[in-house]
């Protein structure tokens, strides 16, 4: 936004935010206009923004438009202020998405809510629009309504919403987004609002679904049908339950009295399920209802979510699923039992798994032969996780093993990682690497960051490394193991030892680094408050002579 009308390449990606808008204002006034003499930090008006983006809309591909980007008068009253800020925002949006607009990706940054008339500027004009993101201004949590996303945006392939959702809100309009393949719902409010109805309303073509801080716990629709058709005398549904029943009915999912009788008869004749997690989710459960809608899912992220048990029963039946991130309030054994049946998984990220927020827990072993295609396993933010069964490090095709911010975890034996190429430890208590690392001869990337590492263990694992990241540890010198005559890291291209605050470059360090002849990037940066915090000038000059083709950041 700091340049004027300079051609298509400049205007393919445009950000209209509070900080960038003043720079934009300097581009909108005609040459010689007296307004050019005004302070450069003054934001542009809505008319100026609209005029500029209107001229360039044929070149636009990506636009970020914040509610506070321009200079427009906003009343102090909260609700009046929302409407007043939205009007110029709508005018700018209408100009950017008018006839001939090439806009494909739109991000709107809002404070309290998005008035309908802002969304009404899009249909029929932004014909190329395929991605829409709504996210909050800093310090705000906007209220979002699913009813605003309907057939007027039928061409959308990606929708991302971050804000405040209302449990049980009408969501049937989402069924009109027939081209949607990617959906992201992130709650920015305390608690986990239930988004089951929104998920049930979505078409069945989703390939990527990301849920953050929400719950998926809709009551079994057979129970809801009983409340509607066969209530206990004197115990009819509450107003809240009646509203939920109506929303399920609007989605066409509430069984009729005849259908309810047939389903119950079939359930009575069915044999009891065998122990384990291999049977399908119960008829009418949220897991059973979502299963046909999730058949195309390839990428599923469930972060800090509360999930009905039937959702876990559905996971093994998602035959296209190759990536799963799971962080939920659930028994660890149930989560592992479901995950290990996802036979096509290639990437698995496990976060906090527990029924209680502060419980200590362990990760039990998967059954032999499980997860045959898994190539990446990441444990991230597993508060309370104390032990991981070594069988996880013996999965046959694992190429990447990563542990991040699992404060209580004791490092498992790594000896079973016979094919691993990438090993990552971040924000762990790991002063010394375990002995079992030394035999990992297939490693090409090792990252041990913010782990208080004091020394690097020598061994054959160093020989094939091309990238070594030792950022923010407790190292006092460049590890001599890197220049070991038999196991040295002679193939190393990148070495990061920045923010090791006890390390000052020495002649001995230069001698070690000088043997890394193919090194192309070396990071030794320190946080410098005065001259005494800098690396000594002599060794640094000698290092630049020893590695003339290496980019050194010190």
Coordinates of C-alpha atoms in Angstrom, one line a residue:
X1 CA 0.0 0.0 0.0
X2 CA 3.0 2.3 -0.1
X3 CA 3.0 2.8 -3.9
X4 CA 0.7 4.5 -6.3
X5 CA -0.8 3.1 -9.6
X6 CA 2.3 1.3 -10.9
X7 CA 0.9 -1.7 -12.8
X8 CA -0.7 -5.1 -12.2
X9 CA 2.0 -6.8 -10.2
X10 CA 1.9 -4.1 -7.4
X11 CA -1.9 -4.4 -6.9
X12 CA -2.3 -8.2 -6.8
X13 CA -2.1 -8.3 -3.0
X14 CA -3.4 -5.2 -1.1
X15 CA -3.7 -4.6 2.7
X16 CA -6.0 -1.8 3.9
X17 CA -5.3 -1.7 7.6
X18 CA -4.9 1.0 10.2
X19 CA -1.1 1.1 10.0
X20 CA -0.8 0.7 6.2
X21 CA -3.6 3.1 5.3
X22 CA -1.7 6.4 6.0
X23 CA 0.9 5.3 3.4
X24 CA -1.9 4.6 1.0
X25 CA -3.3 8.1 1.4
X26 CA -0.2 9.6 -0.1
X27 CA -0.9 7.7 -3.3
X28 CA -4.5 8.7 -3.9
X29 CA -4.3 12.5 -4.2
X30 CA -3.6 13.8 -7.7
X31 CA -0.2 15.3 -8.3
X32 CA 0.0 18.9 -7.2
X33 CA -3.1 18.6 -5.0
X34 CA -2.8 20.7 -1.8
X35 CA -3.8 17.6 0.2
X36 CA -0.3 16.2 -0.6
X37 CA 1.0 18.7 1.9
X38 CA -1.0 17.3 4.8
X39 CA 0.7 15.1 7.4
X40 CA 1.6 11.7 5.9
X41 CA 0.2 9.8 8.9
X42 CA -3.4 10.9 8.3
X43 CA -5.5 8.0 7.1
X44 CA -7.3 8.2 3.8
X45 CA -11.1 8.8 3.5
X46 CA -13.5 6.1 2.4
X47 CA -13.9 8.0 -0.9
X48 CA -10.1 8.0 -1.5
X49 CA -9.8 4.3 -0.8
X50 CA -12.7 3.5 -2.9
X51 CA -11.4 5.6 -5.8
X52 CA -8.0 4.0 -5.8
X53 CA -9.2 0.4 -5.4
X54 CA -11.9 0.9 -8.0
X55 CA -9.2 2.0 -10.5
X56 CA -7.1 -1.1 -9.8
X57 CA -9.8 -3.7 -9.2
X58 CA -9.0 -5.6 -12.5
X59 CA -5.5 -6.3 -11.1
X60 CA -6.7 -7.2 -7.5
X61 CA -6.3 -10.8 -6.5
X62 CA -6.0 -10.6 -2.6
X63 CA -7.5 -7.8 -0.5
X64 CA -7.4 -7.4 3.3
X65 CA -9.8 -4.7 4.5
X66 CA -9.9 -3.6 8.2
X67 CA -12.8 -1.8 9.7
X68 CA -10.5 0.9 11.0
X69 CA -8.4 1.3 7.9
X70 CA -9.8 4.7 6.8
X71 CA -10.5 8.1 8.2
X72 CA -14.2 8.3 8.8
X73 CA -16.3 9.7 11.6
X74 CA -17.6 7.0 14.0
X75 CA -20.1 7.8 16.9
X76 CA -19.2 6.8 20.4
X77 CA -22.3 4.6 21.0
X78 CA -21.1 0.9 20.3
X79 CA -24.0 -0.2 18.0
X80 CA -24.2 3.1 16.2
X81 CA -20.4 3.0 15.8
X82 CA -20.6 -0.5 14.2
X83 CA -23.0 0.6 11.6
X84 CA -21.2 3.9 10.9
X85 CA -17.9 2.1 10.4
X86 CA -19.5 -0.5 8.2
X87 CA -21.0 2.0 5.7
X88 CA -17.6 3.3 4.4
X89 CA -16.2 -0.2 4.6
X90 CA -19.1 -1.4 2.4
X91 CA -18.4 1.5 -0.1
X92 CA -14.7 0.6 -0.3
X93 CA -15.6 -3.1 -0.8
X94 CA -18.1 -2.3 -3.5
X95 CA -15.5 -0.3 -5.4
X96 CA -12.9 -3.1 -5.1
X97 CA -15.4 -5.8 -6.2
X98 CA -17.2 -4.0 -8.9
X99 CA -17.5 -5.1 -12.6
X100 CA -14.3 -6.5 -13.9
X101 CA -12.8 -7.2 -10.5
X102 CA -10.3 -10.0 -10.4
X103 CA -10.5 -10.4 -6.6
X104 CA -10.2 -14.1 -5.5
X105 CA -9.2 -13.8 -1.8
X106 CA -10.9 -11.4 0.6
X107 CA -10.1 -10.9 4.3
X108 CA -12.4 -8.6 6.4
X109 CA -11.1 -7.5 9.8
X110 CA -14.0 -6.4 12.0
X111 CA -14.8 -5.4 15.6
X112 CA -18.3 -6.3 16.9
X113 CA -20.3 -7.7 14.0
X114 CA -20.7 -7.7 10.3
X115 CA -23.9 -5.9 9.1
X116 CA -25.8 -7.6 6.3
X117 CA -25.4 -4.7 3.9
X118 CA -21.6 -5.2 3.9
X119 CA -22.1 -8.8 2.6
X120 CA -24.7 -7.6 0.1
X121 CA -22.0 -5.7 -1.8
X122 CA -20.4 -9.0 -2.9
X123 CA -23.0 -11.0 -4.9
X124 CA -22.9 -10.4 -8.6
X125 CA -19.8 -8.3 -8.6
X126 CA -16.9 -10.3 -7.1
X127 CA -17.6 -13.2 -9.5
X128 CA -14.1 -14.5 -9.1
X129 CA -14.1 -14.6 -5.3
X130 CA -13.3 -18.0 -4.0
X131 CA -11.9 -17.4 -0.5
X132 CA -13.4 -15.3 2.3
X133 CA -11.8 -14.8 5.8
X134 CA -13.4 -12.9 8.7
X135 CA -11.2 -12.2 11.7
X136 CA -11.4 -9.8 14.7
X137 CA -9.6 -6.5 15.2
X138 CA -7.1 -6.8 18.0
X139 CA -9.0 -6.6 21.4
X140 CA -12.4 -7.4 19.9
X141 CA -14.5 -10.6 19.5
X142 CA -17.0 -10.1 16.7
X143 CA -20.4 -11.9 16.7
X144 CA -20.7 -13.9 13.5
X145 CA -23.9 -15.3 12.0
X146 CA -23.9 -18.3 9.7
X147 CA -27.1 -16.9 7.9
X148 CA -24.9 -14.3 6.2
X149 CA -23.1 -16.9 4.1
X150 CA -25.7 -18.2 1.6
X151 CA -26.3 -18.8 -2.1
X152 CA -25.1 -15.3 -2.9
X153 CA -21.6 -16.6 -2.3
X154 CA -22.1 -20.0 -4.0
X155 CA -18.7 -19.8 -5.7
X156 CA -16.8 -19.8 -2.4
X157 CA -14.3 -22.7 -2.1
X158 CA -12.8 -21.5 1.2
X159 CA -14.4 -19.9 4.3
X160 CA -12.6 -19.0 7.5
X161 CA -14.5 -17.5 10.5
X162 CA -13.0 -16.3 13.8
X163 CA -15.1 -14.8 16.4
X164 CA -18.1 -15.5 18.7
X165 CA -20.6 -18.1 17.7
X166 CA -24.0 -18.9 19.3
X167 CA -24.8 -22.5 20.1
X168 CA -27.9 -23.7 18.2
X169 CA -27.8 -20.8 15.7
X170 CA -29.6 -21.4 12.4
X171 CA -27.1 -22.5 9.8
X172 CA -29.1 -24.0 7.0
X173 CA -27.9 -21.3 4.6
X174 CA -24.5 -22.9 4.6
X175 CA -25.9 -25.7 2.5
X176 CA -26.0 -23.3 -0.4
X177 CA -22.2 -23.0 -0.5
X178 CA -22.0 -26.0 -2.9
X179 CA -18.5 -25.3 -4.0
X180 CA -17.0 -25.2 -0.5
X181 CA -14.0 -27.5 0.0
X182 CA -12.3 -25.8 3.0
X183 CA -13.9 -24.5 6.3
X184 CA -12.3 -23.1 9.3
X185 CA -14.3 -22.2 12.5
X186 CA -12.3 -20.6 15.4
X187 CA -14.0 -19.5 18.6
X188 CA -12.4 -16.5 20.2
X189 CA -14.7 -16.5 23.2
X190 CA -14.5 -18.4 26.6
X191 CA -16.1 -21.8 26.5
X192 CA -16.7 -24.0 23.5
X193 CA -19.9 -23.1 21.5
X194 CA -21.5 -26.0 19.8
X195 CA -21.1 -25.8 16.0
X196 CA -22.8 -29.1 15.2
X197 CA -25.6 -27.5 13.2
X198 CA -23.2 -25.5 11.0
X199 CA -21.2 -28.7 10.2
X200 CA -24.4 -30.6 9.4
X201 CA -25.5 -27.8 7.1
X202 CA -22.3 -27.8 5.0
X203 CA -22.3 -29.7 1.7
X204 CA -20.5 -33.0 1.5
X205 CA -17.5 -31.8 -0.6
X206 CA -15.3 -30.6 2.3
X207 CA -11.7 -31.7 1.9
X208 CA -10.3 -29.6 4.7
X209 CA -11.9 -28.8 8.0
X210 CA -10.3 -26.9 10.9
X211 CA -12.1 -26.4 14.3
X212 CA -10.6 -24.4 17.1
X213 CA -12.1 -24.0 20.6
X214 CA -15.6 -25.3 19.7
X215 CA -17.7 -28.3 20.6
X216 CA -19.4 -30.9 18.5
X217 CA -21.9 -32.5 20.9
X218 CA -25.4 -32.4 19.4
X219 CA -27.9 -34.6 21.1
X220 CA -28.8 -37.8 19.2
X221 CA -31.6 -36.8 16.8
X222 CA -33.6 -39.9 17.8
X223 CA -33.8 -38.4 21.3
X224 CA -34.8 -35.1 19.8
X225 CA -37.5 -36.8 17.8
X226 CA -38.8 -38.5 20.9
X227 CA -39.1 -35.1 22.6
X228 CA -41.1 -33.8 19.6
X229 CA -43.3 -36.8 18.9
X230 CA -43.4 -38.9 22.1
X231 CA -42.8 -36.6 25.1
X232 CA -43.2 -37.9 28.6
X233 CA -46.5 -36.6 30.0
X234 CA -45.8 -33.2 31.7
X235 CA -42.2 -33.2 30.5
X236 CA -42.1 -31.6 27.1
X237 CA -39.0 -30.0 25.6
X238 CA -37.6 -26.8 27.0
X239 CA -37.6 -23.7 24.9
X240 CA -33.9 -24.3 24.2
X241 CA -34.5 -27.9 23.2
X242 CA -37.5 -26.9 21.1
X243 CA -35.4 -24.4 19.2
X244 CA -32.8 -27.1 18.6
X245 CA -35.4 -29.5 17.4
X246 CA -36.7 -26.9 15.0
X247 CA -33.2 -26.3 13.6
X248 CA -32.6 -30.0 13.1
X249 CA -36.0 -30.2 11.4
X250 CA -35.0 -27.3 9.1
X251 CA -31.9 -29.3 8.0
X252 CA -34.2 -32.3 7.1
X253 CA -32.6 -34.5 9.8
X254 CA -35.4 -35.0 12.3
X255 CA -37.1 -38.4 11.8
X256 CA -40.8 -38.4 11.3
X257 CA -42.9 -40.5 13.7
X258 CA -43.0 -43.4 11.2
X259 CA -39.2 -43.2 10.6
X260 CA -38.6 -43.1 14.3
X261 CA -40.6 -46.3 14.9
X262 CA -38.7 -48.1 12.1
X263 CA -35.3 -47.0 13.4
X264 CA -36.1 -48.1 16.9
X265 CA -37.4 -51.5 15.7
X266 CA -34.2 -52.0 13.7
X267 CA -32.0 -51.0 16.7
X268 CA -33.9 -53.5 18.9
X269 CA -33.2 -56.4 16.5
X270 CA -29.5 -55.5 16.0
X271 CA -26.9 -57.6 17.8
X272 CA -24.9 -55.8 20.5
X273 CA -21.6 -54.3 19.2
X274 CA -18.4 -56.1 19.9
X275 CA -15.9 -54.5 22.3
X276 CA -13.6 -51.8 20.8
X277 CA -14.1 -48.9 18.5
X278 CA -14.7 -50.7 15.2
X279 CA -18.5 -50.5 15.2
X280 CA -20.1 -47.5 13.5
X281 CA -21.4 -44.5 15.5
X282 CA -24.9 -45.0 16.9
X283 CA -27.9 -44.3 14.6
X284 CA -28.9 -40.6 15.0
X285 CA -25.7 -39.5 16.8
X286 CA -23.8 -36.5 15.6
X287 CA -20.9 -38.8 14.4
X288 CA -23.3 -40.8 12.3
X289 CA -24.9 -37.7 10.8
X290 CA -21.5 -36.1 10.0
X291 CA -20.0 -39.3 8.5
X292 CA -21.5 -39.0 5.0
X293 CA -20.7 -35.3 4.9
X294 CA -17.0 -35.9 5.8
X295 CA -16.3 -38.7 3.3
X296 CA -14.1 -36.4 1.2
X297 CA -12.1 -35.0 4.1
X298 CA -8.3 -35.2 3.7
X299 CA -7.2 -32.7 6.3
X300 CA -8.9 -32.5 9.8
X301 CA -7.8 -30.2 12.6
X302 CA -9.6 -30.4 16.0
X303 CA -7.8 -28.1 18.4
X304 CA -9.1 -27.6 22.0
X305 CA -12.4 -29.1 21.1
X306 CA -15.1 -30.9 23.1
X307 CA -16.3 -33.9 21.0
X308 CA -19.1 -36.4 21.3
X309 CA -17.8 -40.0 21.5
X310 CA -19.6 -40.7 18.2
X311 CA -17.3 -38.3 16.4
X312 CA -14.3 -40.5 17.4
X313 CA -16.2 -43.5 16.1
X314 CA -16.5 -41.8 12.8
X315 CA -12.8 -41.0 12.4
X316 CA -11.7 -44.5 11.3
X317 CA -14.3 -44.4 8.5
X318 CA -12.9 -41.3 6.8
X319 CA -11.1 -43.2 4.0
X320 CA -9.6 -40.1 2.4
X321 CA -8.1 -38.7 5.7
X322 CA -4.4 -38.2 5.4
X323 CA -3.8 -35.4 8.1
X324 CA -5.2 -35.3 11.6
X325 CA -4.6 -32.8 14.4
X326 CA -6.3 -33.8 17.6
X327 CA -6.4 -31.9 20.8
X328 CA -9.6 -32.6 22.8
X329 CA -11.1 -33.3 26.2
X330 CA -11.3 -37.1 25.8
X331 CA -9.8 -40.2 27.4
X332 CA -6.4 -40.8 25.9
X333 CA -7.1 -44.5 25.3
X334 CA -10.3 -43.7 23.3
X335 CA -8.3 -41.1 21.2
X336 CA -5.5 -43.6 20.5
X337 CA -8.0 -46.4 19.7
X338 CA -9.7 -44.2 17.1
X339 CA -6.6 -42.7 15.6
X340 CA -4.8 -46.0 15.1
X341 CA -7.7 -47.2 12.9
X342 CA -7.2 -44.3 10.4
X343 CA -5.1 -46.5 8.1
X344 CA -4.4 -43.8 5.5
X345 CA -3.0 -41.2 7.9
X346 CA 0.3 -39.7 6.7
X347 CA 0.5 -36.8 9.3
X348 CA -0.6 -36.9 12.9
X349 CA -0.4 -34.0 15.4
X350 CA -1.4 -34.8 18.9
X351 CA -2.1 -32.0 21.4
X352 CA -3.6 -32.0 24.9
X353 CA -5.6 -35.2 25.5
X354 CA -7.3 -35.6 28.8
X355 CA -10.7 -35.6 30.5
X356 CA -9.4 -33.2 33.2
X357 CA -7.4 -30.0 32.5
X358 CA -4.5 -30.8 34.9
X359 CA -4.4 -34.6 34.8
X360 CA -1.1 -36.3 34.1
X361 CA -1.4 -38.9 31.4
X362 CA 0.5 -41.3 29.2
X363 CA 0.3 -42.1 25.5
X364 CA -0.3 -45.9 25.2
X365 CA 1.1 -47.9 22.4
X366 CA -0.8 -48.3 19.1
X367 CA -1.6 -51.9 18.1
X368 CA 1.0 -53.7 16.0
X369 CA 0.6 -52.9 12.3
X370 CA -1.3 -49.6 12.9
X371 CA -0.7 -46.4 11.0
X372 CA 1.4 -48.1 8.2
X373 CA 1.5 -44.9 6.1
X374 CA 2.3 -42.4 8.8
X375 CA 5.4 -40.3 7.9
X376 CA 5.1 -37.4 10.4
X377 CA 4.3 -37.5 14.1
X378 CA 4.2 -34.3 16.2
X379 CA 3.4 -33.9 19.9
X380 CA 2.6 -30.3 20.6
X381 CA 1.4 -28.6 23.8
X382 CA 0.7 -31.8 25.5
X383 CA 0.4 -30.4 29.1
X384 CA 0.6 -33.3 31.6
X385 CA 1.9 -35.8 29.1
X386 CA 4.6 -37.7 31.1
X387 CA 5.4 -40.7 28.9
X388 CA 5.1 -41.8 25.3
X389 CA 5.2 -45.6 24.6
X390 CA 8.3 -46.4 22.5
X391 CA 6.1 -48.2 19.9
X392 CA 5.3 -44.7 18.5
X393 CA 9.0 -44.3 17.6
X394 CA 8.9 -47.7 15.8
X395 CA 6.3 -46.9 13.2
X396 CA 7.7 -48.3 10.0
X397 CA 7.5 -45.3 7.7
X398 CA 8.0 -42.4 10.1
X399 CA 10.3 -39.7 8.6
X400 CA 9.6 -36.8 11.0
X401 CA 9.3 -37.0 14.8
X402 CA 8.6 -33.7 16.6
X403 CA 8.1 -32.7 20.2
X404 CA 7.1 -29.2 21.2
X405 CA 6.1 -27.7 24.5
X406 CA 5.5 -31.0 26.3
X407 CA 7.0 -29.8 29.6
X408 CA 6.5 -33.0 31.6
X409 CA 7.5 -35.5 28.9
X410 CA 10.5 -37.8 29.4
X411 CA 12.1 -38.3 26.0
X412 CA 11.3 -41.8 24.7
X413 CA 14.0 -44.1 23.2
X414 CA 14.6 -42.9 19.6
X415 CA 16.3 -46.2 18.5
X416 CA 13.3 -47.3 16.5
X417 CA 13.4 -44.3 14.2
X418 CA 15.4 -46.2 11.6
X419 CA 14.1 -44.1 8.7
X420 CA 13.7 -40.7 10.3
X421 CA 15.0 -37.7 8.3
X422 CA 13.8 -34.9 10.6
X423 CA 14.0 -34.7 14.4
X424 CA 12.6 -31.6 16.2
X425 CA 12.6 -30.7 19.9
X426 CA 11.3 -27.3 20.9
X427 CA 10.7 -25.8 24.4
X428 CA 11.7 -29.0 26.2
X429 CA 13.8 -29.6 29.3
X430 CA 16.7 -31.3 27.4
X431 CA 20.1 -30.4 28.6
X432 CA 21.6 -33.5 26.9
X433 CA 20.3 -35.5 23.9
X434 CA 19.5 -39.1 24.7
X435 CA 22.0 -41.8 23.9
X436 CA 19.5 -43.4 21.5
X437 CA 20.0 -40.6 19.0
X438 CA 23.5 -41.6 18.0
X439 CA 22.4 -44.4 15.8
X440 CA 20.0 -42.4 13.6
X441 CA 22.1 -42.3 10.5
X442 CA 19.3 -41.2 8.1
X443 CA 18.9 -37.7 9.8
X444 CA 19.2 -34.7 7.5
X445 CA 17.6 -32.1 9.7
X446 CA 17.9 -31.7 13.5
X447 CA 16.3 -28.9 15.5
X448 CA 16.8 -28.5 19.2
X449 CA 15.5 -25.0 20.1
X450 CA 14.8 -23.4 23.4
X451 CA 15.7 -26.6 25.3
X452 CA 18.6 -25.5 27.5
X453 CA 20.9 -27.8 25.6
X454 CA 24.4 -27.6 27.1
X455 CA 26.3 -29.9 24.7
X456 CA 25.9 -31.8 21.5
X457 CA 26.5 -35.6 21.8
X458 CA 29.0 -36.9 19.2
X459 CA 27.9 -39.8 17.0
X460 CA 27.1 -41.1 13.5
X461 CA 23.7 -39.2 13.5
X462 CA 25.7 -36.0 12.7
X463 CA 27.3 -37.2 9.5
X464 CA 24.3 -36.7 7.1
X465 CA 23.0 -33.5 8.6
X466 CA 22.3 -30.7 6.1
X467 CA 20.5 -28.4 8.6
X468 CA 21.2 -28.0 12.3
X469 CA 19.1 -25.6 14.4
X470 CA 20.4 -25.0 18.0
X471 CA 18.6 -21.7 18.5
X472 CA 18.2 -20.3 22.1
X473 CA 20.0 -23.0 24.2
X474 CA 22.8 -23.0 26.8
X475 CA 25.8 -23.8 24.5
X476 CA 29.0 -22.1 25.4
X477 CA 30.9 -22.9 22.3
X478 CA 30.5 -24.4 18.8
X479 CA 30.2 -28.2 19.4
X480 CA 33.5 -30.0 18.6
X481 CA 31.4 -33.0 17.5
X482 CA 30.6 -31.1 14.3
X483 CA 34.2 -31.5 13.2
X484 CA 34.7 -35.1 14.4
X485 CA 37.1 -37.0 12.0
X486 CA 34.7 -39.8 11.4
X487 CA 31.2 -38.4 12.3
X488 CA 31.6 -34.7 11.5
X489 CA 28.8 -32.8 9.8
X490 CA 30.7 -32.2 6.6
X491 CA 27.4 -32.0 4.6
X492 CA 26.0 -29.2 6.7
X493 CA 24.5 -26.3 4.8
X494 CA 22.7 -24.4 7.5
X495 CA 23.8 -23.9 11.2
X496 CA 21.8 -21.7 13.6
X497 CA 23.4 -21.0 17.0
X498 CA 21.8 -17.6 17.5
X499 CA 20.6 -16.6 21.0
X500 CA 22.9 -18.9 22.9
X501 CA 23.7 -16.1 25.4
X502 CA 26.6 -17.9 27.0
X503 CA 28.4 -18.2 23.6
X504 CA 31.0 -15.8 22.5
X505 CA 32.9 -16.7 19.3
X506 CA 36.4 -17.9 19.9
X507 CA 39.4 -19.1 17.9
X508 CA 38.5 -22.7 18.8
X509 CA 35.0 -22.1 17.3
X510 CA 36.6 -20.8 14.1
X511 CA 38.7 -23.9 13.8
X512 CA 35.6 -26.1 14.1
X513 CA 33.5 -24.0 11.7
X514 CA 36.3 -23.8 9.2
X515 CA 36.0 -27.5 8.5
X516 CA 32.3 -27.2 7.4
X517 CA 33.3 -26.4 3.9
X518 CA 29.8 -26.5 2.3
X519 CA 28.2 -24.3 4.9
X520 CA 26.1 -21.6 3.1
X521 CA 24.2 -20.0 6.1
X522 CA 25.5 -19.4 9.6
X523 CA 23.5 -17.7 12.3
X524 CA 25.3 -16.5 15.4
X525 CA 23.2 -13.5 16.3
X526 CA 23.1 -12.3 19.9
X527 CA 20.8 -9.9 21.7
X528 CA 23.1 -6.9 22.1
X529 CA 22.4 -4.2 24.6
X530 CA 25.9 -2.7 24.5
X531 CA 29.3 -3.4 22.9
X532 CA 30.2 -6.0 25.5
X533 CA 27.4 -8.2 24.2
X534 CA 28.9 -8.5 20.7
X535 CA 31.1 -11.3 19.4
X536 CA 34.8 -10.5 19.5
X537 CA 35.9 -8.7 16.4
X538 CA 39.1 -10.8 15.8
X539 CA 37.5 -14.3 15.7
X540 CA 34.6 -12.9 13.6
X541 CA 36.9 -11.5 11.0
X542 CA 38.9 -14.8 10.9
X543 CA 35.6 -16.7 10.5
X544 CA 34.6 -14.6 7.4
X545 CA 38.0 -15.4 5.9
X546 CA 37.7 -19.1 6.7
X547 CA 34.1 -19.3 5.1
X548 CA 34.2 -16.8 2.3
X549 CA 31.1 -18.3 0.5
X550 CA 28.9 -18.5 3.7
X551 CA 26.4 -15.9 4.6
X552 CA 27.2 -15.1 8.3
X553 CA 24.7 -13.4 10.5
X554 CA 26.4 -12.4 13.7

